[in-house]
Short mmCIF file of C-alpha atoms in Angstrom, two decimals:
data_model
loop_
_atom_site.label_atom_id
_atom_site.label_comp_id
_atom_site.label_asym_id
_atom_site.label_seq_id
_atom_site.Cartn_x
_atom_site.Cartn_y
_atom_site.Cartn_z
CA UNK A 1 -2.72 -12.93 -0.49
CA UNK A 2 -5.04 -10.61 -2.31
CA UNK A 3 -6.22 -7.28 -0.92
CA UNK A 4 -8.87 -4.62 -1.52
CA UNK A 5 -7.43 -2.88 -4.61
CA UNK A 6 -4.59 -1.64 -2.37
CA UNK A 7 -6.61 1.57 -1.84
CA UNK A 8 -9.96 0.38 -3.00
CA UNK A 9 -8.81 0.80 -6.16
CA UNK A 10 2.21 -8.95 -11.58
CA UNK A 11 11.10 -13.89 -15.76
CA UNK A 12 13.13 -11.51 -17.21
CA UNK A 13 16.46 -12.31 -18.92
CA UNK A 14 19.39 -9.93 -18.98
CA UNK A 15 20.62 -8.46 -15.72
CA UNK A 16 18.14 -10.14 -13.39
CA UNK A 17 18.83 -13.70 -12.28
CA UNK A 18 15.71 -15.69 -11.34
CA UNK A 19 17.03 -19.21 -11.35
CA UNK A 20 15.64 -21.75 -8.90
CA UNK A 21 18.62 -21.32 -6.57
CA UNK A 22 19.43 -17.69 -7.22
CA UNK A 23 17.43 -14.49 -6.74
CA UNK A 24 19.31 -11.26 -7.32
CA UNK A 25 18.18 -7.90 -8.61
CA UNK A 26 21.25 -5.69 -9.14
CA UNK A 27 21.11 -2.14 -7.87
CA UNK A 28 23.25 0.71 -6.55
CA UNK A 29 22.32 3.28 -3.95
CA UNK A 30 23.77 6.67 -3.25
CA UNK A 31 22.68 10.02 -1.74
CA UNK A 32 22.81 13.52 -3.22
CA UNK A 33 24.15 16.44 -1.19
CA UNK A 34 20.59 17.66 -0.61
CA UNK A 35 19.67 14.40 1.06
CA UNK A 36 17.71 12.74 -1.74
CA UNK A 37 18.35 9.02 -1.86
CA UNK A 38 18.85 7.47 -5.30
CA UNK A 39 18.60 3.83 -6.31
CA UNK A 40 19.69 2.61 -9.79
CA UNK A 41 18.45 -0.82 -10.87
CA UNK A 42 19.54 -1.66 -14.46
CA UNK A 43 17.90 -4.28 -16.60
CA UNK A 44 18.66 -3.97 -20.32
CA UNK A 45 16.44 -6.83 -21.49
CA UNK A 46 13.55 -4.55 -22.58
CA UNK A 47 13.92 -0.91 -23.86
CA UNK A 48 11.75 0.50 -21.10
CA UNK A 49 12.67 2.58 -18.05
CA UNK A 50 10.70 3.53 -14.94
CA UNK A 51 11.28 6.77 -13.04
CA UNK A 52 9.75 6.33 -9.58
CA UNK A 53 9.66 8.87 -6.74
CA UNK A 54 8.36 8.03 -3.27
CA UNK A 55 7.86 10.64 -0.55
CA UNK A 56 7.76 9.95 3.18
CA UNK A 57 4.26 11.31 3.78
CA UNK A 58 0.90 9.58 3.82
CA UNK A 59 -2.47 9.73 5.46
CA UNK A 60 -1.04 8.90 8.88
CA UNK A 61 1.03 12.11 8.78
CA UNK A 62 -2.06 14.32 8.50
CA UNK A 63 -3.25 16.73 11.18
CA UNK A 64 -6.74 16.94 12.66
CA UNK A 65 -8.88 19.21 10.51
CA UNK A 66 -6.78 18.33 7.47
CA UNK A 67 -7.83 14.75 6.74
CA UNK A 68 -7.45 13.76 3.12
CA UNK A 69 -4.63 16.21 2.64
CA UNK A 70 -2.10 13.63 1.47
CA UNK A 71 -4.56 12.45 -1.17
CA UNK A 72 -5.46 15.99 -2.17
CA UNK A 73 -1.79 16.79 -2.63
CA UNK A 74 -1.31 13.75 -4.87
CA UNK A 75 -3.80 15.44 -7.19
CA UNK A 76 -2.06 18.82 -6.87
CA UNK A 77 1.18 17.26 -8.08
CA UNK A 78 -0.37 16.88 -11.57
CA UNK A 79 -1.45 20.53 -11.86
CA UNK A 80 1.72 21.81 -13.48
CA UNK A 81 5.05 23.23 -12.42
CA UNK A 82 7.30 26.14 -13.36
CA UNK A 83 8.40 24.76 -16.74
CA UNK A 84 5.69 22.16 -17.39
CA UNK A 85 2.27 23.85 -17.40
CA UNK A 86 -0.95 22.07 -16.39
CA UNK A 87 -1.58 19.03 -18.60
CA UNK A 88 1.97 18.88 -19.98
CA UNK A 89 3.16 16.08 -17.71
CA UNK A 90 0.48 13.73 -19.01
CA UNK A 91 0.85 14.95 -22.57
CA UNK A 92 4.58 14.57 -22.74
CA UNK A 93 4.71 11.11 -21.17
CA UNK A 94 1.75 9.68 -23.12
CA UNK A 95 2.80 11.22 -26.47
CA UNK A 96 6.11 9.43 -26.08
CA UNK A 97 4.39 6.04 -25.57
CA UNK A 98 4.59 6.03 -21.81
CA UNK A 99 2.21 6.05 -18.86
CA UNK A 100 2.18 7.55 -15.41
CA UNK A 101 0.26 7.78 -12.18
CA UNK A 102 0.47 8.39 -8.47
CA UNK A 103 -1.04 6.88 -5.33
CA UNK A 104 -1.60 7.75 -1.66
CA UNK A 105 -0.96 5.27 1.13
CA UNK A 106 -1.04 5.45 4.94
CA UNK A 107 2.74 5.97 5.20
CA UNK A 108 3.88 7.30 1.80
CA UNK A 109 2.82 8.84 -1.49
CA UNK A 110 4.42 7.73 -4.79
CA UNK A 111 4.59 8.67 -8.46
CA UNK A 112 5.83 6.79 -11.49
CA UNK A 113 6.61 7.41 -15.16
CA UNK A 114 7.13 4.44 -17.50
CA UNK A 115 8.88 5.51 -20.69
CA UNK A 116 10.90 4.21 -23.63
CA UNK A 117 14.46 4.02 -22.42
CA UNK A 118 15.62 6.86 -24.70
CA UNK A 119 13.22 9.23 -22.82
CA UNK A 120 14.79 8.83 -19.38
CA UNK A 121 15.76 12.52 -19.39
CA UNK A 122 12.15 13.53 -19.91
CA UNK A 123 10.92 11.55 -16.93
CA UNK A 124 13.63 12.90 -14.65
CA UNK A 125 13.06 16.50 -15.80
CA UNK A 126 9.32 16.30 -15.17
CA UNK A 127 9.70 14.87 -11.68
CA UNK A 128 12.44 17.34 -10.72
CA UNK A 129 10.48 20.34 -12.03
CA UNK A 130 7.49 19.65 -9.84
CA UNK A 131 9.66 18.83 -6.82
CA UNK A 132 11.42 22.13 -7.37
CA UNK A 133 8.52 24.44 -8.22
CA UNK A 134 4.99 23.06 -8.15
CA UNK A 135 2.35 25.45 -9.45
CA UNK A 136 0.33 26.08 -6.31
CA UNK A 137 -2.54 28.48 -7.08
CA UNK A 138 -6.07 29.13 -5.77
CA UNK A 139 -7.49 28.01 -9.12
CA UNK A 140 -5.60 24.71 -9.08
CA UNK A 141 -6.56 24.08 -5.47
CA UNK A 142 -10.25 24.65 -6.07
CA UNK A 143 -10.19 22.43 -9.17
CA UNK A 144 -8.56 19.59 -7.30
CA UNK A 145 -10.88 19.93 -4.29
CA UNK A 146 -13.77 19.22 -6.69
CA UNK A 147 -11.82 16.42 -8.40
CA UNK A 148 -11.22 14.67 -5.08
CA UNK A 149 -14.87 15.09 -4.10
CA UNK A 150 -15.96 13.57 -7.41
CA UNK A 151 -13.48 10.71 -7.05
CA UNK A 152 -14.87 9.98 -3.60
CA UNK A 153 -18.47 10.03 -4.87
CA UNK A 154 -17.74 7.70 -7.79
CA UNK A 155 -15.05 5.40 -6.43
CA UNK A 156 -16.08 5.11 -2.78
CA UNK A 157 -19.45 6.49 -1.77
CA UNK A 158 -21.07 4.95 -4.83
CA UNK A 159 -19.39 1.56 -4.50
CA UNK A 160 -20.52 -1.30 -2.26
CA UNK A 161 -18.40 -1.99 0.86
CA UNK A 162 -16.03 0.91 0.11
CA UNK A 163 -17.29 3.41 2.67
CA UNK A 164 -17.29 0.73 5.39
CA UNK A 165 -13.74 -0.29 4.49
CA UNK A 166 -12.28 3.22 4.17
CA UNK A 167 -14.15 5.07 6.90
CA UNK A 168 -15.61 2.59 9.38
CA UNK A 169 -13.04 -0.21 9.60
CA UNK A 170 -10.07 2.01 10.69
CA UNK A 171 -12.18 3.41 13.55
CA UNK A 172 -12.81 -0.12 14.79
CA UNK A 173 -9.27 -1.39 14.29
CA UNK A 174 -7.38 1.56 15.80
CA UNK A 175 -7.66 3.83 18.81
CA UNK A 176 -4.97 6.43 17.87
CA UNK A 177 -6.58 9.10 15.66
CA UNK A 178 -3.53 9.17 13.39
CA UNK A 179 -4.29 5.61 12.38
CA UNK A 180 -8.07 5.59 12.58
CA UNK A 181 -9.11 8.55 10.44
CA UNK A 182 -10.17 8.09 6.82
CA UNK A 183 -7.49 7.80 4.15
CA UNK A 184 -9.74 9.78 1.81
CA UNK A 185 -10.78 12.44 4.30
CA UNK A 186 -13.93 14.49 4.66
CA UNK A 187 -15.51 17.11 2.40
CA UNK A 188 -15.44 19.57 5.32
CA UNK A 189 -11.67 19.23 5.75
CA UNK A 190 -11.11 19.54 2.02
CA UNK A 191 -13.11 22.73 1.88
CA UNK A 192 -11.12 24.20 4.76
CA UNK A 193 -7.77 23.71 2.96
CA UNK A 194 -6.10 26.95 1.81
CA UNK A 195 -3.31 27.77 -0.61
CA UNK A 196 -1.07 28.54 2.33
CA UNK A 197 -1.80 25.08 3.78
CA UNK A 198 -0.85 23.46 0.49
CA UNK A 199 2.32 25.54 0.15
CA UNK A 200 3.37 24.61 3.70
CA UNK A 201 2.63 20.91 3.12
CA UNK A 202 4.68 20.99 -0.11
CA UNK A 203 7.67 22.67 1.52
CA UNK A 204 7.57 20.30 4.51
CA UNK A 205 7.11 16.93 2.86
CA UNK A 206 7.99 17.27 -0.83
CA UNK A 207 11.63 18.09 -0.23
CA UNK A 208 14.45 16.00 -1.72
CA UNK A 209 15.58 14.86 1.75
CA UNK A 210 12.14 13.29 2.28
CA UNK A 211 12.17 11.47 -1.05
CA UNK A 212 13.65 8.39 -2.73
CA UNK A 213 14.25 8.34 -6.47
CA UNK A 214 14.46 4.99 -8.24
CA UNK A 215 15.41 4.35 -11.86
CA UNK A 216 14.65 0.81 -12.95
CA UNK A 217 15.01 -0.72 -16.40
CA UNK A 218 17.06 0.03 -19.48
CA UNK A 219 19.56 2.83 -18.88
CA UNK A 220 23.26 3.59 -18.70
CA UNK A 221 24.50 4.35 -15.20
CA UNK A 222 26.90 7.15 -16.10
CA UNK A 223 24.25 9.06 -18.07
CA UNK A 224 21.60 8.47 -15.42
CA UNK A 225 23.87 9.89 -12.68
CA UNK A 226 24.65 12.93 -14.83
CA UNK A 227 20.97 13.67 -15.45
CA UNK A 228 20.02 13.14 -11.82
CA UNK A 229 22.71 15.54 -10.63
CA UNK A 230 21.72 18.14 -13.25
CA UNK A 231 17.99 18.01 -12.53
CA UNK A 232 17.82 17.28 -8.78
CA UNK A 233 21.20 18.17 -7.34
CA UNK A 234 20.51 21.84 -6.61
CA UNK A 235 16.95 21.51 -5.23
CA UNK A 236 17.28 22.77 -1.67
CA UNK A 237 16.66 20.44 1.24
CA UNK A 238 14.32 21.34 4.12
CA UNK A 239 14.27 20.46 7.80
CA UNK A 240 13.42 16.80 8.12
CA UNK A 241 9.69 16.51 8.88
CA UNK A 242 8.62 15.23 12.30
CA UNK A 243 6.11 12.43 11.99
CA UNK A 244 3.40 11.91 14.62
CA UNK A 245 3.32 9.18 17.24
CA UNK A 246 1.44 6.22 15.73
CA UNK A 247 1.60 3.92 18.74
CA UNK A 248 -1.52 2.09 19.87
CA UNK A 249 -2.46 1.15 23.47
CA UNK A 250 -0.83 -2.08 24.59
CA UNK A 251 -4.16 -3.44 25.80
CA UNK A 252 -6.30 -4.82 22.96
CA UNK A 253 -10.04 -4.74 23.43
CA UNK A 254 -12.02 -6.88 20.94
CA UNK A 255 -14.82 -5.13 19.07
CA UNK A 256 -17.74 -6.18 16.87
CA UNK A 257 -19.71 -3.68 14.82
CA UNK A 258 -22.36 -3.80 12.08
CA UNK A 259 -22.40 -1.43 9.13
CA UNK A 260 -25.48 -1.17 6.92
CA UNK A 261 -24.67 -0.73 3.22
CA UNK A 262 -27.53 0.04 0.80
CA UNK A 263 -25.21 -0.64 -2.17
CA UNK A 264 -24.25 -4.15 -1.08
CA UNK A 265 -26.00 -7.03 -2.81
CA UNK A 266 -24.55 -9.69 -0.46
CA UNK A 267 -23.09 -9.36 3.02
CA UNK A 268 -19.42 -9.26 3.90
CA UNK A 269 -17.38 -9.41 7.07
CA UNK A 270 -14.02 -7.97 7.93
CA UNK A 271 -11.97 -9.80 10.59
CA UNK A 272 -8.71 -8.32 11.84
CA UNK A 273 -6.03 -8.85 14.48
CA UNK A 274 -3.25 -6.43 15.55
CA UNK A 275 -0.07 -7.51 13.83
CA UNK A 276 3.65 -7.76 14.69
CA UNK A 277 6.43 -5.25 14.18
CA UNK A 278 7.69 -5.02 10.61
CA UNK A 279 10.70 -7.28 9.89
CA UNK A 280 10.34 -9.19 13.15
CA UNK A 281 10.36 -13.02 13.08
CA UNK A 282 6.62 -12.95 13.73
CA UNK A 283 6.16 -10.70 10.65
CA UNK A 284 7.67 -13.32 8.39
CA UNK A 285 5.76 -16.15 10.03
CA UNK A 286 2.40 -14.37 9.85
CA UNK A 287 2.93 -13.57 6.17
CA UNK A 288 3.51 -17.25 5.48
CA UNK A 289 0.45 -18.18 7.54
CA UNK A 290 -1.58 -15.89 5.27
CA UNK A 291 -0.36 -17.79 2.22
CA UNK A 292 -1.43 -21.04 3.87
CA UNK A 293 -4.93 -19.63 4.41
CA UNK A 294 -5.52 -17.65 1.21
CA UNK A 295 -2.77 -18.36 -1.33
CA UNK A 296 -4.16 -20.03 -4.45
CA UNK A 297 -6.73 -22.76 -5.15
CA UNK A 298 -5.16 -25.15 -2.67
CA UNK A 299 -5.39 -22.75 0.24
CA UNK A 300 -7.41 -23.62 3.31
CA UNK A 301 -9.98 -20.87 2.84
CA UNK A 302 -10.56 -21.90 -0.79
CA UNK A 303 -10.85 -25.57 0.03
CA UNK A 304 -12.71 -25.41 3.33
CA UNK A 305 -14.78 -22.21 3.29
CA UNK A 306 -15.51 -21.61 -0.39
CA UNK A 307 -15.77 -25.20 -1.63
CA UNK A 308 -16.36 -27.03 1.66
CA UNK A 309 -18.78 -25.18 3.89
CA UNK A 310 -19.76 -22.86 1.01
CA UNK A 311 -20.17 -20.04 3.48
CA UNK A 312 -17.62 -17.74 1.80
CA UNK A 313 -18.00 -16.55 -1.78
CA UNK A 314 -14.80 -14.55 -2.15
CA UNK A 315 -12.00 -13.42 0.14
CA UNK A 316 -9.05 -11.05 0.40
CA UNK A 317 -6.47 -10.92 3.16
CA UNK A 318 -3.01 -9.59 4.00
CA UNK A 319 -0.79 -8.03 6.56
CA UNK A 320 -1.79 -4.39 6.33
CA UNK A 321 -5.13 -5.00 4.56
CA UNK A 322 -6.92 -3.04 3.10
CA UNK A 323 -4.34 -0.38 2.21
CA UNK A 324 -1.14 -2.44 2.17
CA UNK A 325 0.37 -5.85 1.66
CA UNK A 326 3.22 -7.45 3.61
CA UNK A 327 5.68 -5.58 1.39
CA UNK A 328 4.54 -2.13 2.59
CA UNK A 329 2.98 -3.14 5.90
CA UNK A 330 4.12 -0.87 8.70
CA UNK A 331 3.20 -1.34 12.33
CA UNK A 332 0.89 -0.56 13.95
CA UNK A 333 -1.15 -2.54 11.51
CA UNK A 334 -3.32 -5.61 11.28
CA UNK A 335 -3.58 -8.97 9.70
CA UNK A 336 -7.07 -8.61 8.30
CA UNK A 337 -9.39 -10.41 5.93
CA UNK A 338 -12.43 -9.41 3.89
CA UNK A 339 -14.91 -12.27 3.43
CA UNK A 340 -17.83 -11.87 1.02
CA UNK A 341 -20.27 -14.44 2.31
CA UNK A 342 -23.31 -16.52 1.35
CA UNK A 343 -26.52 -14.74 2.50
CA UNK A 344 -27.81 -18.10 3.78
CA UNK A 345 -25.29 -17.71 6.65
CA UNK A 346 -25.03 -15.14 9.42
CA UNK A 347 -21.97 -13.01 9.82
CA UNK A 348 -21.28 -14.61 13.21
CA UNK A 349 -21.26 -18.05 11.57
CA UNK A 350 -18.74 -16.95 8.96
CA UNK A 351 -16.53 -15.47 11.65
CA UNK A 352 -16.70 -18.76 13.49
CA UNK A 353 -15.81 -20.71 10.34
CA UNK A 354 -12.75 -18.49 9.81
CA UNK A 355 -11.74 -18.79 13.45
CA UNK A 356 -12.05 -22.57 13.24
CA UNK A 357 -9.46 -22.57 10.42
CA UNK A 358 -7.13 -20.56 12.66
CA UNK A 359 -7.77 -22.93 15.59
CA UNK A 360 -6.78 -25.92 13.45
CA UNK A 361 -3.37 -24.35 12.95
CA UNK A 362 -3.14 -23.41 16.61
CA UNK A 363 -3.93 -27.00 17.74
CA UNK A 364 -2.66 -29.20 14.91
CA UNK A 365 0.11 -27.16 13.35
CA UNK A 366 1.16 -27.53 9.70
CA UNK A 367 2.53 -30.68 8.09
CA UNK A 368 5.66 -30.71 5.89
CA UNK A 369 3.79 -31.30 2.64
CA UNK A 370 1.51 -28.28 3.10
CA UNK A 371 4.36 -26.05 4.24
CA UNK A 372 6.30 -27.00 1.10
CA UNK A 373 3.28 -26.07 -1.06
CA UNK A 374 3.01 -22.72 0.73
CA UNK A 375 6.68 -21.90 0.22
CA UNK A 376 6.59 -22.93 -3.45
CA UNK A 377 3.51 -20.78 -4.06
CA UNK A 378 5.00 -17.84 -2.22
CA UNK A 379 8.29 -17.95 -4.10
CA UNK A 380 6.61 -18.19 -7.50
CA UNK A 381 4.30 -15.30 -6.62
CA UNK A 382 7.17 -13.11 -5.45
CA UNK A 383 9.18 -13.70 -8.61
CA UNK A 384 6.15 -13.08 -10.83
CA UNK A 385 5.47 -9.79 -9.07
CA UNK A 386 8.96 -8.50 -9.90
CA UNK A 387 8.80 -8.98 -13.68
CA UNK A 388 8.24 -5.34 -14.56
CA UNK A 389 10.57 -2.40 -14.08
CA UNK A 390 7.77 -0.58 -12.24
CA UNK A 391 7.30 -3.43 -9.73
CA UNK A 392 11.01 -3.50 -9.01
CA UNK A 393 11.16 0.26 -8.65
CA UNK A 394 8.28 0.28 -6.21
CA UNK A 395 9.76 -2.49 -4.11
CA UNK A 396 13.21 -0.87 -3.93
CA UNK A 397 11.82 2.56 -3.12
CA UNK A 398 9.47 1.26 -0.43
CA UNK A 399 12.18 -0.83 1.20
CA UNK A 400 14.50 2.17 1.31
CA UNK A 401 11.81 4.40 2.75
CA UNK A 402 10.34 1.95 5.26
CA UNK A 403 13.42 -0.10 6.17
CA UNK A 404 16.36 2.07 5.15
CA UNK A 405 17.63 -0.88 3.10
CA UNK A 406 16.59 -1.70 -0.49
CA UNK A 407 18.74 -4.80 -0.22
CA UNK A 408 15.76 -6.59 1.33
CA UNK A 409 14.57 -7.13 -2.24
CA UNK A 410 17.30 -9.75 -2.53
CA UNK A 411 17.49 -11.02 1.02
CA UNK A 412 13.92 -11.22 2.29
CA UNK A 413 13.02 -14.29 0.24
CA UNK A 414 15.38 -16.29 2.40
CA UNK A 415 13.73 -15.03 5.58
CA UNK A 416 10.24 -15.98 4.43
CA UNK A 417 11.27 -19.40 3.16
CA UNK A 418 13.12 -20.11 6.42
CA UNK A 419 9.89 -19.92 8.43
CA UNK A 420 9.13 -23.17 10.16
CA UNK A 421 5.85 -24.96 10.89
CA UNK A 422 6.44 -24.32 14.56
CA UNK A 423 6.75 -20.59 13.95
CA UNK A 424 3.48 -20.52 11.99
CA UNK A 425 1.70 -22.36 14.79
CA UNK A 426 3.22 -20.00 17.36
CA UNK A 427 2.07 -16.78 15.63
CA UNK A 428 -1.42 -18.21 15.14
CA UNK A 429 -1.61 -18.81 18.87
CA UNK A 430 -0.07 -15.44 19.78
CA UNK A 431 -1.94 -13.11 17.41
CA UNK A 432 -5.08 -14.72 15.96
CA UNK A 433 -7.27 -15.26 18.96
CA UNK A 434 -10.84 -14.04 19.69
CA UNK A 435 -9.47 -11.91 22.53
CA UNK A 436 -7.52 -9.83 19.99
CA UNK A 437 -10.14 -9.79 17.24
CA UNK A 438 -11.95 -6.89 15.56
CA UNK A 439 -15.04 -7.60 13.44
CA UNK A 440 -17.08 -5.42 11.08
CA UNK A 441 -20.13 -7.10 9.61
CA UNK A 442 -21.35 -5.27 6.45
CA UNK A 443 -24.96 -6.12 5.69
CA UNK A 444 -27.21 -5.02 2.82
CA UNK A 445 -29.68 -2.29 3.77
CA UNK A 446 -32.74 -0.67 2.16
CA UNK A 447 -31.76 1.74 -0.60
CA UNK A 448 -33.08 4.67 1.38
CA UNK A 449 -30.49 4.19 4.11
CA UNK A 450 -27.09 5.90 3.88
CA UNK A 451 -23.96 3.86 4.65
CA UNK A 452 -22.84 4.19 8.23
CA UNK A 453 -19.84 6.50 8.58
#
């Protein structure tokens, strides 16, 4: 259930019903004349409101020679706008007791502001001002090029396993360049970016018709609608951006690679399998299979690999790992796992131990008692994850962007909990076989060696 920091980087009263037999998060959706989709999700139990904006552009939308551009632009969005000079966005939110941030993903980029509920207008004004008129200058661009480089040095190139996960693993798991290139990008591509490139990227992807705005938390609907119309209503739309073909070859060729990591103290192995289409029956079944393997102290990996064979020290897995979870998984993607393993074992042994757990499901299936545990754990985890206004805003925005239907937040629980033991066994047999398996063994290397890229 866990994953690698989501980018190498969880019951409320009031309007949200979380009873054992009821799961409903109230919301309303509408669209402005300029094409921006708006979702309002009130919850007046706590005087806090989240303003969340998600744009339909991520690393998989990048062009060759412009890798890392989506991430660079996330930084540019905090460099000031027409009426909020550089530094003012952070200053105004934090001085009012709030917090904010943004993040880059393979298929989207998002931004949030969490504020006291009486500061809703501030959050909406700040987001609308930078959507309308971002301050794109040569000085800001050069500053953020250096900031992104420094972030890569500190958060990725200077961290164990990170370079292998971000740069090497996608090249093993995918054949289509759109999917296989680095989420962070290269220094060379960053240096080549110009102000004109940034301005064109902004006009293409940061238009209201390529965005979803979510307000979640303590607010009054009539006032929220008035503010949204006043701040966002007259921002002009742009031609809808054309996204690249992400399809992968139908034929899957298994691969095994080794990456030497001088920063790693103990070895790790990544095991992945191409996954199903989002929202398909197999998608729901494979997500539940993951809970069976990795969800909680009673999971099979915890009991059989960590405590039993003692070959695995720590693990993370998910549909979409390492940059997504099942909630924002979008095909083509993988069900993948990261296993930090005991140096007394070889990577091939650990792979075999993991495959043996999959083969048990393929051959023996899942009994009713274990399936009940899995569903109970899954439901409790899902409810816990939706406690905060930010978590609800993210989920609603992502479901609108990826599925065109935020209502999944209320309906999908039923689909997951309806998965049968037979379906879990069937997806294990269909997807999780050695013939469809990709492996990256990350082994400690002498300090003089540079990580393989």
